Amino acid sequence: MIFDLKKNNISLAKALYLANENDVIYLDDKEYFEKVIVKTPNITIKGRSNSIINFNANNGSIIPKGLGGDGVKKYGTTGSATLTISTSARGFHMENVTVVNSYNNGLNDRSGRQAVAFKSEISDLFINNCRFIG
């Protein structure tokens, strides 16, 4: 199946939830502000010229209740990743996408917090013309 997020008007997380093995997800030319975990094998995500996946978390951020948190538990370093490719997502493909963790460790924040843009738990993946900004 092909998911064109512009035509289907759904989030990337929802498309990934609905996707089956070998499906293709086409991103629109926009910024998707969401934390994403890919669990389905052989999924392809194809971006356009300005497709961005962005989230704002660091190792000390409390996990929101809407994302499974309890109001106390924190992400940890690898848990802060904007995009995570889980062990079950073998054969993952991604093209023409920028992945950003926009946590700002600016001049006023000297906490040394770490933030991750992309985390892969697999070795058989294909990444082409993508940028990772953390």
PDB file of C-alpha atoms in Angstrom:
ATOM      1  CA  MET A   1       0.000   0.000   0.000  1.00  0.00           C
ATOM      2  CA  ILE A   2       1.104   3.563  -0.578  1.00  0.00           C
ATOM      3  CA  PHE A   3       0.460   6.230   2.026  1.00  0.00           C
ATOM      4  CA  ASP A   4       0.683   9.766   0.675  1.00  0.00           C
ATOM      5  CA  LEU A   5       0.416  11.888   3.810  1.00  0.00           C
ATOM      6  CA  LYS A   6      -0.593  14.966   1.822  1.00  0.00           C
ATOM      7  CA  LYS A   7      -3.535  13.164   0.192  1.00  0.00           C
ATOM      8  CA  ASN A   8      -4.499  11.061   3.221  1.00  0.00           C
ATOM      9  CA  ASN A   9      -4.171  13.939   5.730  1.00  0.00           C
ATOM     10  CA  ILE A  10      -2.792  11.719   8.513  1.00  0.00           C
ATOM     11  CA  SER A  11       0.259  11.931  10.739  1.00  0.00           C
ATOM     12  CA  LEU A  12       3.424   9.979  10.063  1.00  0.00           C
ATOM     13  CA  ALA A  13       2.934   8.048  13.317  1.00  0.00           C
ATOM     14  CA  LYS A  14      -0.591   7.050  12.233  1.00  0.00           C
ATOM     15  CA  ALA A  15       0.641   5.956   8.789  1.00  0.00           C
ATOM     16  CA  LEU A  16       3.340   3.817  10.424  1.00  0.00           C
ATOM     17  CA  TYR A  17       0.742   2.298  12.746  1.00  0.00           C
ATOM     18  CA  LEU A  18      -1.459   1.358   9.754  1.00  0.00           C
ATOM     19  CA  ALA A  19       1.399   0.256   7.479  1.00  0.00           C
ATOM     20  CA  ASN A  20       2.126  -3.325   6.553  1.00  0.00           C
ATOM     21  CA  GLU A  21       5.382  -4.851   5.393  1.00  0.00           C
ATOM     22  CA  ASN A  22       6.624  -3.410   2.050  1.00  0.00           C
ATOM     23  CA  ASP A  23       4.410  -0.294   2.242  1.00  0.00           C
ATOM     24  CA  VAL A  24       5.696   3.104   1.111  1.00  0.00           C
ATOM     25  CA  ILE A  25       4.977   6.341   2.958  1.00  0.00           C
ATOM     26  CA  TYR A  26       5.353   9.600   1.034  1.00  0.00           C
ATOM     27  CA  LEU A  27       5.911  12.703   3.135  1.00  0.00           C
ATOM     28  CA  ASP A  28       4.661  16.123   2.176  1.00  0.00           C
ATOM     29  CA  ASP A  29       6.911  19.186   1.863  1.00  0.00           C
ATOM     30  CA  LYS A  30       6.486  20.186   5.505  1.00  0.00           C
ATOM     31  CA  GLU A  31       7.680  19.622   9.046  1.00  0.00           C
ATOM     32  CA  TYR A  32       6.147  16.733  10.970  1.00  0.00           C
ATOM     33  CA  PHE A  33       6.502  17.508  14.673  1.00  0.00           C
ATOM     34  CA  GLU A  34       6.181  14.073  16.212  1.00  0.00           C
ATOM     35  CA  LYS A  35       8.207  11.335  17.868  1.00  0.00           C
ATOM     36  CA  VAL A  36       8.240   8.311  15.568  1.00  0.00           C
ATOM     37  CA  ILE A  37       9.080   4.637  16.076  1.00  0.00           C
ATOM     38  CA  VAL A  38       9.186   2.285  13.075  1.00  0.00           C
ATOM     39  CA  LYS A  39       8.286  -1.290  14.024  1.00  0.00           C
ATOM     40  CA  THR A  40       7.126  -2.844  10.719  1.00  0.00           C
ATOM     41  CA  PRO A  41       9.713  -4.542   8.471  1.00  0.00           C
ATOM     42  CA  ASN A  42      10.590  -3.336   4.980  1.00  0.00           C
ATOM     43  CA  ILE A  43       8.906   0.058   5.283  1.00  0.00           C
ATOM     44  CA  THR A  44      10.007   2.889   3.003  1.00  0.00           C
ATOM     45  CA  ILE A  45       9.685   6.574   3.894  1.00  0.00           C
ATOM     46  CA  LYS A  46      10.197   8.947   0.964  1.00  0.00           C
ATOM     47  CA  GLY A  47      10.421  12.662   1.480  1.00  0.00           C
ATOM     48  CA  ARG A  48      10.211  15.548  -0.911  1.00  0.00           C
ATOM     49  CA  SER A  49      12.555  18.545  -1.110  1.00  0.00           C
ATOM     50  CA  ASN A  50      11.671  19.890   2.353  1.00  0.00           C
ATOM     51  CA  SER A  51      10.360  16.925   4.365  1.00  0.00           C
ATOM     52  CA  ILE A  52      11.350  17.203   8.019  1.00  0.00           C
ATOM     53  CA  ILE A  53      10.622  14.977  11.008  1.00  0.00           C
ATOM     54  CA  ASN A  54      11.225  16.961  14.202  1.00  0.00           C
ATOM     55  CA  PHE A  55      10.761  16.425  17.935  1.00  0.00           C
ATOM     56  CA  ASN A  56      12.052  18.236  20.991  1.00  0.00           C
ATOM     57  CA  ALA A  57      13.303  15.963  23.771  1.00  0.00           C
ATOM     58  CA  ASN A  58      16.490  15.294  25.672  1.00  0.00           C
ATOM     59  CA  ASN A  59      17.724  12.663  28.091  1.00  0.00           C
ATOM     60  CA  GLY A  60      16.175  14.577  31.009  1.00  0.00           C
ATOM     61  CA  SER A  61      12.773  15.273  29.436  1.00  0.00           C
ATOM     62  CA  ILE A  62       9.771  13.767  31.169  1.00  0.00           C
ATOM     63  CA  ILE A  63       7.818  11.458  28.857  1.00  0.00           C
ATOM     64  CA  PRO A  64       4.378  13.028  28.267  1.00  0.00           C
ATOM     65  CA  LYS A  65       1.340  10.989  29.270  1.00  0.00           C
ATOM     66  CA  GLY A  66       0.136  11.106  25.639  1.00  0.00           C
ATOM     67  CA  LEU A  67       3.302   9.219  24.633  1.00  0.00           C
ATOM     68  CA  GLY A  68       3.056   6.568  27.340  1.00  0.00           C
ATOM     69  CA  GLY A  69       4.665   8.463  30.196  1.00  0.00           C
ATOM     70  CA  ASP A  70       3.530   8.643  33.786  1.00  0.00           C
ATOM     71  CA  GLY A  71       4.521  12.248  34.447  1.00  0.00           C
ATOM     72  CA  VAL A  72       7.741  11.170  36.205  1.00  0.00           C
ATOM     73  CA  LYS A  73       9.740   8.822  33.954  1.00  0.00           C
ATOM     74  CA  LYS A  74      12.336  10.451  31.676  1.00  0.00           C
ATOM     75  CA  TYR A  75      13.366   9.506  28.141  1.00  0.00           C
ATOM     76  CA  GLY A  76      17.052   8.840  28.741  1.00  0.00           C
ATOM     77  CA  THR A  77      19.558   9.554  25.966  1.00  0.00           C
ATOM     78  CA  THR A  78      18.519   7.003  23.327  1.00  0.00           C
ATOM     79  CA  GLY A  79      14.855   7.310  24.277  1.00  0.00           C
ATOM     80  CA  SER A  80      14.964  10.984  23.276  1.00  0.00           C
ATOM     81  CA  ALA A  81      15.389  10.054  19.589  1.00  0.00           C
ATOM     82  CA  THR A  82      13.032  11.775  17.179  1.00  0.00           C
ATOM     83  CA  LEU A  83      13.041   8.742  14.853  1.00  0.00           C
ATOM     84  CA  THR A  84      13.740   5.224  16.114  1.00  0.00           C
ATOM     85  CA  ILE A  85      14.039   2.168  13.881  1.00  0.00           C
ATOM     86  CA  SER A  86      13.279  -0.806  16.148  1.00  0.00           C
ATOM     87  CA  THR A  87      14.725  -4.308  15.895  1.00  0.00           C
ATOM     88  CA  SER A  88      11.545  -5.581  14.211  1.00  0.00           C
ATOM     89  CA  ALA A  89      11.871  -3.044  11.342  1.00  0.00           C
ATOM     90  CA  ARG A  90      14.534  -4.879   9.340  1.00  0.00           C
ATOM     91  CA  GLY A  91      14.956  -3.689   5.762  1.00  0.00           C
ATOM     92  CA  PHE A  92      13.987  -0.075   6.513  1.00  0.00           C
ATOM     93  CA  HIS A  93      14.450   2.472   3.676  1.00  0.00           C
ATOM     94  CA  MET A  94      14.401   6.275   3.890  1.00  0.00           C
ATOM     95  CA  GLU A  95      15.109   8.881   1.229  1.00  0.00           C
ATOM     96  CA  ASN A  96      15.133  12.683   1.076  1.00  0.00           C
ATOM     97  CA  VAL A  97      14.236  13.344   4.713  1.00  0.00           C
ATOM     98  CA  THR A  98      15.735  15.601   7.364  1.00  0.00           C
ATOM     99  CA  VAL A  99      15.432  14.257  10.926  1.00  0.00           C
ATOM    100  CA  VAL A 100      15.848  16.833  13.701  1.00  0.00           C
ATOM    101  CA  ASN A 101      15.890  16.785  17.471  1.00  0.00           C
ATOM    102  CA  SER A 102      15.259  20.459  18.170  1.00  0.00           C
ATOM    103  CA  TYR A 103      16.086  20.374  21.857  1.00  0.00           C
ATOM    104  CA  ASN A 104      18.015  23.616  22.326  1.00  0.00           C
ATOM    105  CA  ASN A 105      21.043  23.253  24.522  1.00  0.00           C
ATOM    106  CA  GLY A 106      21.603  27.007  24.312  1.00  0.00           C
ATOM    107  CA  LEU A 107      23.799  29.369  26.282  1.00  0.00           C
ATOM    108  CA  ASN A 108      21.364  29.492  29.209  1.00  0.00           C
ATOM    109  CA  ASP A 109      21.246  25.717  29.563  1.00  0.00           C
ATOM    110  CA  ARG A 110      24.487  24.348  30.938  1.00  0.00           C
ATOM    111  CA  SER A 111      22.979  21.033  32.029  1.00  0.00           C
ATOM    112  CA  GLY A 112      24.847  18.966  29.431  1.00  0.00           C
ATOM    113  CA  ARG A 113      21.621  17.312  28.322  1.00  0.00           C
ATOM    114  CA  GLN A 114      21.883  14.980  25.340  1.00  0.00           C
ATOM    115  CA  ALA A 115      19.364  14.807  22.498  1.00  0.00           C
ATOM    116  CA  VAL A 116      19.231  12.229  19.693  1.00  0.00           C
ATOM    117  CA  ALA A 117      17.773  12.761  16.216  1.00  0.00           C
ATOM    118  CA  PHE A 118      18.016   9.218  14.791  1.00  0.00           C
ATOM    119  CA  LYS A 119      18.395   5.823  16.457  1.00  0.00           C
ATOM    120  CA  SER A 120      18.612   2.523  14.596  1.00  0.00           C
ATOM    121  CA  GLU A 121      18.493  -0.844  16.315  1.00  0.00           C
ATOM    122  CA  ILE A 122      19.075  -2.680  13.003  1.00  0.00           C
ATOM    123  CA  SER A 123      21.997  -2.926  10.604  1.00  0.00           C
ATOM    124  CA  ASP A 124      20.111  -3.725   7.394  1.00  0.00           C
ATOM    125  CA  LEU A 125      18.766  -0.333   6.447  1.00  0.00           C
ATOM    126  CA  PHE A 126      19.109   1.983   3.452  1.00  0.00           C
ATOM    127  CA  ILE A 127      19.408   5.733   3.943  1.00  0.00           C
ATOM    128  CA  ASN A 128      19.785   8.004   0.907  1.00  0.00           C
ATOM    129  CA  ASN A 129      20.037  11.803   0.744  1.00  0.00           C
ATOM    130  CA  CYS A 130      19.006  12.332   4.381  1.00  0.00           C
ATOM    131  CA  ARG A 131      20.228  14.767   7.015  1.00  0.00           C
ATOM    132  CA  PHE A 132      20.326  14.249  10.783  1.00  0.00           C
ATOM    133  CA  ILE A 133      20.454  17.265  13.091  1.00  0.00           C
ATOM    134  CA  GLY A 134      20.645  16.809  16.851  1.00  0.00           C
TER     135      GLY A 134
END
